[in-house]
């Protein structure tokens, strides 16, 4: 399933095994969060309530948008999913300008991103592919 938006201010991400849509309204400095439910005839966006929204945003906002230093320079990335790995929370990130590019993985701890040791990185990526194969297909088909 392909989800396309007309502006770059709408983000689909998975957190706690739930697919969410975050809408960012720059002029009003507002954010809206919806739960995305897949139905037979399409997608349904459901407003989960103020408390749920506050809890999720408190958990993801500190790590949602980041700048990474790569071999090619600075890269703007966005959180695409969180998932557990060996009792740690892992974040999968993708390039804002090129969502079809390869994902990056980091451990999320106390609102900070930590590098994953080289010897674990491949297993982390494999865990993500196992948990969310449809996400990777959607991103790379786009």
JSON list of C-alpha atoms in Angstrom, two decimals, residues 5-131:
[
{"chain": "A", "resi": 5, "resn": "UNK", "atom": "CA", "xyz": [1.09, 13.31, 0.72]},
{"chain": "A", "resi": 6, "resn": "UNK", "atom": "CA", "xyz": [1.19, 16.64, -1.06]},
{"chain": "A", "resi": 7, "resn": "UNK", "atom": "CA", "xyz": [3.40, 18.31, 1.54]},
{"chain": "A", "resi": 8, "resn": "UNK", "atom": "CA", "xyz": [6.46, 17.15, 3.45]},
{"chain": "A", "resi": 9, "resn": "UNK", "atom": "CA", "xyz": [4.80, 17.82, 6.81]},
{"chain": "A", "resi": 10, "resn": "UNK", "atom": "CA", "xyz": [2.99, 14.51, 7.26]},
{"chain": "A", "resi": 11, "resn": "UNK", "atom": "CA", "xyz": [4.80, 11.48, 8.61]},
{"chain": "A", "resi": 12, "resn": "UNK", "atom": "CA", "xyz": [3.74, 7.86, 8.99]},
{"chain": "A", "resi": 13, "resn": "UNK", "atom": "CA", "xyz": [5.62, 5.96, 11.68]},
{"chain": "A", "resi": 14, "resn": "UNK", "atom": "CA", "xyz": [5.26, 2.86, 13.81]},
{"chain": "A", "resi": 15, "resn": "UNK", "atom": "CA", "xyz": [5.58, 3.11, 17.59]},
{"chain": "A", "resi": 16, "resn": "UNK", "atom": "CA", "xyz": [4.67, 0.40, 20.11]},
{"chain": "A", "resi": 17, "resn": "UNK", "atom": "CA", "xyz": [3.49, -1.76, 17.17]},
{"chain": "A", "resi": 18, "resn": "UNK", "atom": "CA", "xyz": [0.91, 0.87, 16.19]},
{"chain": "A", "resi": 19, "resn": "UNK", "atom": "CA", "xyz": [0.99, 2.77, 12.90]},
{"chain": "A", "resi": 20, "resn": "UNK", "atom": "CA", "xyz": [0.62, 6.52, 13.42]},
{"chain": "A", "resi": 21, "resn": "UNK", "atom": "CA", "xyz": [0.29, 9.61, 11.25]},
{"chain": "A", "resi": 22, "resn": "UNK", "atom": "CA", "xyz": [1.86, 12.82, 12.53]},
{"chain": "A", "resi": 23, "resn": "UNK", "atom": "CA", "xyz": [0.70, 16.08, 10.94]},
{"chain": "A", "resi": 24, "resn": "UNK", "atom": "CA", "xyz": [2.90, 19.10, 11.55]},
{"chain": "A", "resi": 25, "resn": "UNK", "atom": "CA", "xyz": [1.38, 22.53, 10.95]},
{"chain": "A", "resi": 26, "resn": "UNK", "atom": "CA", "xyz": [4.27, 24.99, 10.85]},
{"chain": "A", "resi": 27, "resn": "UNK", "atom": "CA", "xyz": [2.24, 28.21, 10.78]},
{"chain": "A", "resi": 28, "resn": "UNK", "atom": "CA", "xyz": [0.28, 27.26, 13.89]},
{"chain": "A", "resi": 29, "resn": "UNK", "atom": "CA", "xyz": [3.22, 25.40, 15.48]},
{"chain": "A", "resi": 30, "resn": "UNK", "atom": "CA", "xyz": [0.79, 22.54, 16.06]},
{"chain": "A", "resi": 31, "resn": "UNK", "atom": "CA", "xyz": [1.05, 18.78, 15.80]},
{"chain": "A", "resi": 32, "resn": "UNK", "atom": "CA", "xyz": [-1.78, 16.31, 15.35]},
{"chain": "A", "resi": 33, "resn": "UNK", "atom": "CA", "xyz": [-1.45, 12.58, 15.85]},
{"chain": "A", "resi": 34, "resn": "UNK", "atom": "CA", "xyz": [-3.70, 9.90, 14.41]},
{"chain": "A", "resi": 35, "resn": "UNK", "atom": "CA", "xyz": [-3.71, 6.12, 14.61]},
{"chain": "A", "resi": 36, "resn": "UNK", "atom": "CA", "xyz": [-3.74, 4.54, 11.15]},
{"chain": "A", "resi": 37, "resn": "UNK", "atom": "CA", "xyz": [-5.99, 1.50, 10.84]},
{"chain": "A", "resi": 38, "resn": "UNK", "atom": "CA", "xyz": [-5.96, -0.59, 7.70]},
{"chain": "A", "resi": 39, "resn": "UNK", "atom": "CA", "xyz": [-9.44, -1.50, 6.48]},
{"chain": "A", "resi": 40, "resn": "UNK", "atom": "CA", "xyz": [-10.55, -3.67, 3.56]},
{"chain": "A", "resi": 41, "resn": "UNK", "atom": "CA", "xyz": [-11.31, -0.61, 1.44]},
{"chain": "A", "resi": 42, "resn": "UNK", "atom": "CA", "xyz": [-8.42, 1.61, 2.53]},
{"chain": "A", "resi": 43, "resn": "UNK", "atom": "CA", "xyz": [-7.02, 3.35, 5.56]},
{"chain": "A", "resi": 44, "resn": "UNK", "atom": "CA", "xyz": [-8.88, 4.94, 8.42]},
{"chain": "A", "resi": 45, "resn": "UNK", "atom": "CA", "xyz": [-7.37, 7.70, 10.53]},
{"chain": "A", "resi": 46, "resn": "UNK", "atom": "CA", "xyz": [-8.60, 7.71, 14.12]},
{"chain": "A", "resi": 47, "resn": "UNK", "atom": "CA", "xyz": [-7.93, 10.45, 16.63]},
{"chain": "A", "resi": 48, "resn": "UNK", "atom": "CA", "xyz": [-6.75, 8.55, 19.73]},
{"chain": "A", "resi": 49, "resn": "UNK", "atom": "CA", "xyz": [-7.53, 11.27, 22.29]},
{"chain": "A", "resi": 50, "resn": "UNK", "atom": "CA", "xyz": [-5.51, 13.95, 24.01]},
{"chain": "A", "resi": 51, "resn": "UNK", "atom": "CA", "xyz": [-3.88, 11.75, 26.68]},
{"chain": "A", "resi": 52, "resn": "UNK", "atom": "CA", "xyz": [-2.69, 9.12, 24.18]},
{"chain": "A", "resi": 53, "resn": "UNK", "atom": "CA", "xyz": [-1.41, 11.86, 21.87]},
{"chain": "A", "resi": 54, "resn": "UNK", "atom": "CA", "xyz": [0.53, 13.52, 24.68]},
{"chain": "A", "resi": 55, "resn": "UNK", "atom": "CA", "xyz": [2.08, 10.24, 25.83]},
{"chain": "A", "resi": 56, "resn": "UNK", "atom": "CA", "xyz": [3.21, 9.21, 22.33]},
{"chain": "A", "resi": 57, "resn": "UNK", "atom": "CA", "xyz": [4.52, 12.66, 21.45]},
{"chain": "A", "resi": 58, "resn": "UNK", "atom": "CA", "xyz": [6.41, 12.84, 24.75]},
{"chain": "A", "resi": 59, "resn": "UNK", "atom": "CA", "xyz": [8.09, 9.55, 23.82]},
{"chain": "A", "resi": 60, "resn": "UNK", "atom": "CA", "xyz": [8.94, 10.27, 20.18]},
{"chain": "A", "resi": 61, "resn": "UNK", "atom": "CA", "xyz": [9.26, 14.05, 19.73]},
{"chain": "A", "resi": 62, "resn": "UNK", "atom": "CA", "xyz": [12.73, 14.31, 21.30]},
{"chain": "A", "resi": 63, "resn": "UNK", "atom": "CA", "xyz": [14.08, 11.83, 18.72]},
{"chain": "A", "resi": 64, "resn": "UNK", "atom": "CA", "xyz": [11.71, 12.28, 15.77]},
{"chain": "A", "resi": 65, "resn": "UNK", "atom": "CA", "xyz": [13.71, 14.67, 13.56]},
{"chain": "A", "resi": 66, "resn": "UNK", "atom": "CA", "xyz": [17.49, 14.41, 13.51]},
{"chain": "A", "resi": 67, "resn": "UNK", "atom": "CA", "xyz": [20.53, 15.50, 11.54]},
{"chain": "A", "resi": 68, "resn": "UNK", "atom": "CA", "xyz": [23.10, 12.79, 10.79]},
{"chain": "A", "resi": 69, "resn": "UNK", "atom": "CA", "xyz": [26.68, 13.27, 9.71]},
{"chain": "A", "resi": 70, "resn": "UNK", "atom": "CA", "xyz": [27.26, 10.81, 6.86]},
{"chain": "A", "resi": 71, "resn": "UNK", "atom": "CA", "xyz": [30.05, 10.29, 4.33]},
{"chain": "A", "resi": 72, "resn": "UNK", "atom": "CA", "xyz": [28.12, 12.59, 1.97]},
{"chain": "A", "resi": 73, "resn": "UNK", "atom": "CA", "xyz": [27.59, 15.37, 4.54]},
{"chain": "A", "resi": 74, "resn": "UNK", "atom": "CA", "xyz": [24.67, 16.26, 6.77]},
{"chain": "A", "resi": 75, "resn": "UNK", "atom": "CA", "xyz": [21.46, 14.34, 6.23]},
{"chain": "A", "resi": 76, "resn": "UNK", "atom": "CA", "xyz": [17.99, 15.15, 7.62]},
{"chain": "A", "resi": 77, "resn": "UNK", "atom": "CA", "xyz": [16.29, 11.98, 8.87]},
{"chain": "A", "resi": 78, "resn": "UNK", "atom": "CA", "xyz": [12.90, 11.13, 10.34]},
{"chain": "A", "resi": 79, "resn": "UNK", "atom": "CA", "xyz": [11.85, 8.37, 12.72]},
{"chain": "A", "resi": 80, "resn": "UNK", "atom": "CA", "xyz": [10.06, 5.66, 10.75]},
{"chain": "A", "resi": 81, "resn": "UNK", "atom": "CA", "xyz": [9.60, 3.03, 13.45]},
{"chain": "A", "resi": 82, "resn": "UNK", "atom": "CA", "xyz": [10.55, 1.97, 16.93]},
{"chain": "A", "resi": 83, "resn": "UNK", "atom": "CA", "xyz": [10.94, -1.66, 17.95]},
{"chain": "A", "resi": 84, "resn": "UNK", "atom": "CA", "xyz": [12.42, -3.69, 20.78]},
{"chain": "A", "resi": 85, "resn": "UNK", "atom": "CA", "xyz": [15.71, -5.52, 20.39]},
{"chain": "A", "resi": 86, "resn": "UNK", "atom": "CA", "xyz": [17.30, -7.37, 23.32]},
{"chain": "A", "resi": 87, "resn": "UNK", "atom": "CA", "xyz": [15.42, -5.25, 25.87]},
{"chain": "A", "resi": 88, "resn": "UNK", "atom": "CA", "xyz": [16.52, -2.04, 24.13]},
{"chain": "A", "resi": 89, "resn": "UNK", "atom": "CA", "xyz": [14.45, 0.39, 22.10]},
{"chain": "A", "resi": 90, "resn": "UNK", "atom": "CA", "xyz": [15.67, 0.76, 18.52]},
{"chain": "A", "resi": 91, "resn": "UNK", "atom": "CA", "xyz": [14.68, 3.50, 16.10]},
{"chain": "A", "resi": 92, "resn": "UNK", "atom": "CA", "xyz": [14.64, 3.11, 12.35]},
{"chain": "A", "resi": 93, "resn": "UNK", "atom": "CA", "xyz": [15.27, 6.37, 10.50]},
{"chain": "A", "resi": 94, "resn": "UNK", "atom": "CA", "xyz": [14.95, 7.35, 6.84]},
{"chain": "A", "resi": 95, "resn": "UNK", "atom": "CA", "xyz": [16.14, 10.31, 4.80]},
{"chain": "A", "resi": 96, "resn": "UNK", "atom": "CA", "xyz": [13.53, 13.09, 4.61]},
{"chain": "A", "resi": 97, "resn": "UNK", "atom": "CA", "xyz": [14.39, 13.97, 1.01]},
{"chain": "A", "resi": 98, "resn": "UNK", "atom": "CA", "xyz": [14.82, 10.37, -0.16]},
{"chain": "A", "resi": 99, "resn": "UNK", "atom": "CA", "xyz": [12.50, 8.07, 1.81]},
{"chain": "A", "resi": 100, "resn": "UNK", "atom": "CA", "xyz": [13.25, 5.20, -0.57]},
{"chain": "A", "resi": 101, "resn": "UNK", "atom": "CA", "xyz": [16.89, 5.17, 0.51]},
{"chain": "A", "resi": 102, "resn": "UNK", "atom": "CA", "xyz": [18.32, 2.71, 2.98]},
{"chain": "A", "resi": 103, "resn": "UNK", "atom": "CA", "xyz": [17.28, 3.01, 6.61]},
{"chain": "A", "resi": 104, "resn": "UNK", "atom": "CA", "xyz": [19.50, 3.87, 9.57]},
{"chain": "A", "resi": 105, "resn": "UNK", "atom": "CA", "xyz": [19.19, 2.21, 12.97]},
{"chain": "A", "resi": 106, "resn": "UNK", "atom": "CA", "xyz": [20.02, 3.66, 16.39]},
{"chain": "A", "resi": 107, "resn": "UNK", "atom": "CA", "xyz": [19.35, 2.72, 19.97]},
{"chain": "A", "resi": 108, "resn": "UNK", "atom": "CA", "xyz": [17.05, 5.23, 21.68]},
{"chain": "A", "resi": 109, "resn": "UNK", "atom": "CA", "xyz": [17.88, 5.84, 25.32]},
{"chain": "A", "resi": 110, "resn": "UNK", "atom": "CA", "xyz": [16.65, 8.74, 27.45]},
{"chain": "A", "resi": 111, "resn": "UNK", "atom": "CA", "xyz": [15.80, 10.88, 24.41]},
{"chain": "A", "resi": 112, "resn": "UNK", "atom": "CA", "xyz": [19.21, 10.35, 22.80]},
{"chain": "A", "resi": 113, "resn": "UNK", "atom": "CA", "xyz": [20.38, 8.27, 19.86]},
{"chain": "A", "resi": 114, "resn": "UNK", "atom": "CA", "xyz": [23.24, 5.86, 20.41]},
{"chain": "A", "resi": 115, "resn": "UNK", "atom": "CA", "xyz": [25.19, 4.02, 17.76]},
{"chain": "A", "resi": 116, "resn": "UNK", "atom": "CA", "xyz": [24.58, 0.30, 17.52]},
{"chain": "A", "resi": 117, "resn": "UNK", "atom": "CA", "xyz": [27.80, -1.72, 17.71]},
{"chain": "A", "resi": 118, "resn": "UNK", "atom": "CA", "xyz": [28.93, -2.99, 14.30]},
{"chain": "A", "resi": 119, "resn": "UNK", "atom": "CA", "xyz": [28.64, -6.63, 15.40]},
{"chain": "A", "resi": 120, "resn": "UNK", "atom": "CA", "xyz": [24.93, -6.13, 16.22]},
{"chain": "A", "resi": 121, "resn": "UNK", "atom": "CA", "xyz": [23.87, -3.82, 13.38]},
{"chain": "A", "resi": 122, "resn": "UNK", "atom": "CA", "xyz": [23.07, -6.54, 10.84]},
{"chain": "A", "resi": 123, "resn": "UNK", "atom": "CA", "xyz": [20.98, -8.47, 13.36]},
{"chain": "A", "resi": 124, "resn": "UNK", "atom": "CA", "xyz": [19.10, -5.28, 14.29]},
{"chain": "A", "resi": 125, "resn": "UNK", "atom": "CA", "xyz": [18.31, -4.67, 10.60]},
{"chain": "A", "resi": 126, "resn": "UNK", "atom": "CA", "xyz": [17.20, -8.29, 10.20]},
{"chain": "A", "resi": 127, "resn": "UNK", "atom": "CA", "xyz": [14.94, -7.95, 13.25]},
{"chain": "A", "resi": 128, "resn": "UNK", "atom": "CA", "xyz": [13.32, -4.88, 11.69]},
{"chain": "A", "resi": 129, "resn": "UNK", "atom": "CA", "xyz": [12.81, -6.67, 8.36]},
{"chain": "A", "resi": 130, "resn": "UNK", "atom": "CA", "xyz": [11.20, -9.59, 10.18]},
{"chain": "A", "resi": 131, "resn": "UNK", "atom": "CA", "xyz": [8.90, -7.36, 12.24]}
]
